[in-house]
Short mmCIF file of C-alpha atoms in Angstrom, two decimals:
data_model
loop_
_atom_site.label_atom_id
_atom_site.label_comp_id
_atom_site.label_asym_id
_atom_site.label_seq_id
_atom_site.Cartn_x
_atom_site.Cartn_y
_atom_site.Cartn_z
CA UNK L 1 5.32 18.86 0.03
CA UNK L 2 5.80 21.12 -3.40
CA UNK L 3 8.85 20.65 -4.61
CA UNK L 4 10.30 24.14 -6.54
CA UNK L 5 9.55 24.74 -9.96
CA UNK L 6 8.66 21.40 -11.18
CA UNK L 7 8.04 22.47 -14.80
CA UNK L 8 11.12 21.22 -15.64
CA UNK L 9 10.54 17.53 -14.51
CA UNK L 10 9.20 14.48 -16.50
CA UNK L 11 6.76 12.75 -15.14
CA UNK L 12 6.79 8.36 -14.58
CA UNK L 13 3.90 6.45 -14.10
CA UNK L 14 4.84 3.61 -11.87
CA UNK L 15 2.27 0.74 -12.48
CA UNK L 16 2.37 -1.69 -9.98
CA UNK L 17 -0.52 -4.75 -11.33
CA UNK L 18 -2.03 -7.30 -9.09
CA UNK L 19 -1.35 -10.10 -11.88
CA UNK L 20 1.57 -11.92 -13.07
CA UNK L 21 2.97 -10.48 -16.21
CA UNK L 22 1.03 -11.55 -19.48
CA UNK L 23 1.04 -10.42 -22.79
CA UNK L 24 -2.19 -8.10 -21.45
CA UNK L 25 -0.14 -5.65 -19.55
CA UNK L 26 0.46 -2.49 -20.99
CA UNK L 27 3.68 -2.19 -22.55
CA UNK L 28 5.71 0.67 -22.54
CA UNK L 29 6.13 0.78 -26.66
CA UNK L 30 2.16 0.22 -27.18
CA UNK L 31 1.25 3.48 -29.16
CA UNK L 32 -2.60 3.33 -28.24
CA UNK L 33 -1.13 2.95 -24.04
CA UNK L 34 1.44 5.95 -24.55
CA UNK L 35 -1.35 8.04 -26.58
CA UNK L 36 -3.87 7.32 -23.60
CA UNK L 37 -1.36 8.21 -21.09
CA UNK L 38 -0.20 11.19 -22.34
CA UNK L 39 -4.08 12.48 -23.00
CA UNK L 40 -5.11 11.84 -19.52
CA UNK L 41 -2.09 13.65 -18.11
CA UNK L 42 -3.07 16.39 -20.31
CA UNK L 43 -6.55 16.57 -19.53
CA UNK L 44 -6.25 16.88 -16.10
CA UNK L 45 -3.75 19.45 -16.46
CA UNK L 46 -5.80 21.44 -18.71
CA UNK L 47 -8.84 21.59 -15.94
CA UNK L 48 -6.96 22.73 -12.92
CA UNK L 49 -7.69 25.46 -10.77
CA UNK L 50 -6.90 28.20 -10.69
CA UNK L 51 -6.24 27.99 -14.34
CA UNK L 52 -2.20 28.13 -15.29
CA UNK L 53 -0.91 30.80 -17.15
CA UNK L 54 1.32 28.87 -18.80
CA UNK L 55 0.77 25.15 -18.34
CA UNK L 56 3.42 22.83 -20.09
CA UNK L 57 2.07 20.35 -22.18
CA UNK L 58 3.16 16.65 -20.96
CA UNK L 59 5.13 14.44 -23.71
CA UNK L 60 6.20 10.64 -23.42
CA UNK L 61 9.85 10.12 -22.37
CA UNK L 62 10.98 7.03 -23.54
CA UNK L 63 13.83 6.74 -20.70
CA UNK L 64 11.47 7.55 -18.18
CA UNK L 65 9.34 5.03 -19.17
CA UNK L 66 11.77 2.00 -19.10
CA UNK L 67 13.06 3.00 -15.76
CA UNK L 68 9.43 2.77 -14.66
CA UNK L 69 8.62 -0.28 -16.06
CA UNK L 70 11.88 -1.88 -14.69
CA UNK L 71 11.21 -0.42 -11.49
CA UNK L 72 7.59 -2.10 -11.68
CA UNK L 73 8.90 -5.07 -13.03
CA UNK L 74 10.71 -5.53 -9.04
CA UNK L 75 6.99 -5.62 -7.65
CA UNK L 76 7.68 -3.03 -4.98
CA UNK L 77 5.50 -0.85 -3.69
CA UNK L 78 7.60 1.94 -2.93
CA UNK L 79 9.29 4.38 -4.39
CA UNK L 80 12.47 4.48 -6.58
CA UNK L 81 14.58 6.50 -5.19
CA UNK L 82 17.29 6.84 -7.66
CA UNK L 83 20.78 8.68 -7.02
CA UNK L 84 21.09 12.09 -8.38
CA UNK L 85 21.60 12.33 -12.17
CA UNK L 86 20.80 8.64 -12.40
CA UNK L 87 16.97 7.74 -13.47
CA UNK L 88 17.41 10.58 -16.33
CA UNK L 89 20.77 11.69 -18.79
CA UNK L 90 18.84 15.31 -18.68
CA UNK L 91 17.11 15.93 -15.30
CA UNK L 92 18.71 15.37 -11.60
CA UNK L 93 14.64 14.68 -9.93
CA UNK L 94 11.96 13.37 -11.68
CA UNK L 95 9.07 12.77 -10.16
CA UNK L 96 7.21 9.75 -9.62
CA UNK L 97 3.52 8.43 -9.03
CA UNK L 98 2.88 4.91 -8.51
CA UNK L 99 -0.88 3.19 -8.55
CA UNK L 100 -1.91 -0.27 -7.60
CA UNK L 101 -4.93 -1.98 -9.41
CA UNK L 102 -6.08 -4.89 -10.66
CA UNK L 103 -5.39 -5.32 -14.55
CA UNK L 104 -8.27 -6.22 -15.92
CA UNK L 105 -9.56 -2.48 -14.16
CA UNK L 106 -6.62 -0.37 -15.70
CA UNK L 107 -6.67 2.29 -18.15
CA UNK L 108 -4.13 4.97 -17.57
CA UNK L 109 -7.34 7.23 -17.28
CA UNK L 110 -8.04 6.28 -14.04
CA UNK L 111 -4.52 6.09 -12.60
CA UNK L 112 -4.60 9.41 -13.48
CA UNK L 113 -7.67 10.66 -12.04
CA UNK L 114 -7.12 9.10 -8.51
CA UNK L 115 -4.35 11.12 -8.60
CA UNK L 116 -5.63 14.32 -9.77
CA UNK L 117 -8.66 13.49 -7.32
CA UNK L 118 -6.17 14.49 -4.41
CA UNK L 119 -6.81 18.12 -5.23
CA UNK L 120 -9.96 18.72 -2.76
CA UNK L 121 -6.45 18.30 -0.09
CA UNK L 122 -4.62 21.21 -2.15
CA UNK L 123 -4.94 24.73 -1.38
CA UNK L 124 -3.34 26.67 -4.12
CA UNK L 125 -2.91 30.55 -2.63
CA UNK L 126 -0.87 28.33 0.31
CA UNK L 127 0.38 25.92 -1.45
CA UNK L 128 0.02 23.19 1.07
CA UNK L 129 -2.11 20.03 1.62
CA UNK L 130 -4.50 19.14 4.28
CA UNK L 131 -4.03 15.02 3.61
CA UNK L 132 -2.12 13.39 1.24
CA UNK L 133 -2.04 15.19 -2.36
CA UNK L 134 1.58 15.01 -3.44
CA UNK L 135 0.26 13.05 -6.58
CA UNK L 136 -1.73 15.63 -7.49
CA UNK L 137 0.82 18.61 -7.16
CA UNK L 138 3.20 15.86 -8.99
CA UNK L 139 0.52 15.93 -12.25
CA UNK L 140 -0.38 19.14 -12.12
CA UNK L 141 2.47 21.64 -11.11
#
């Protein structure tokens, strides 16, 4: 489902890891992780199609991110469903995409891309999905 005019929301990456926590998991204050992140998300959003007139360009929340990594930190593979005006000071929704990988695999990159992979399930003069591709509208609208 497309949710109204999501320019407005922030986006979370929700990593769920198949490994204990160890000083090799991405951490939310890593420049080189939150550089990465934000590229990929930017990427993909550049290359969608039709092209957007006026596509906003993602930026790194800092609140965002330590609700997702405390959510991730509870090893649930579900969503966080926060109460209204609670998982942001600013925004009432945020959306949310979670992955599950093995760490030694993950770069944001490909979190990313599986996500933005879901478009071949999108049809944008409709805007519905055939199969699962909430992740991608999430990214990308």
């Amino acid at each position: 489902m497309v949710y109204g005019n999501k320019l407005n929301f922030l986006w979370t990456l929700g990593f769920y890891l198949v490994a204990s926590q160890t000083p090799t998991v991405p951490s939310i204050e890593d420049k080189k992780f939150i550089e990465d992140c934000v590229a990929a998300h930017n990427e993909m959003r550049r290359t969608v199609q039709p092209s957007a007139a006026n596509m906003k360009y993602m930026t790194w929340d800092e609140g965002l991110a330590k609700t997702a990594k405390s959510w991730a930190n509870k090893c649930k593979f579900e969503h966080n469903y926060c109460p209204a005006n609670r998982c942001h000071p600013t925004f009432a929704y945020v959306g949310e995409n979670i992955w599950l990988g093995i760490l030694y695999q993950y770069i944001p990159a490909i979190a990313i891309r599986s996500w933005y992979n879901e478009r071949q399930f999108y049809t944008y003069s409709s805007q519905q999905c055939t199969k699962v591709c909430g992740h991608y509208t999430q990214v990308n609208i």
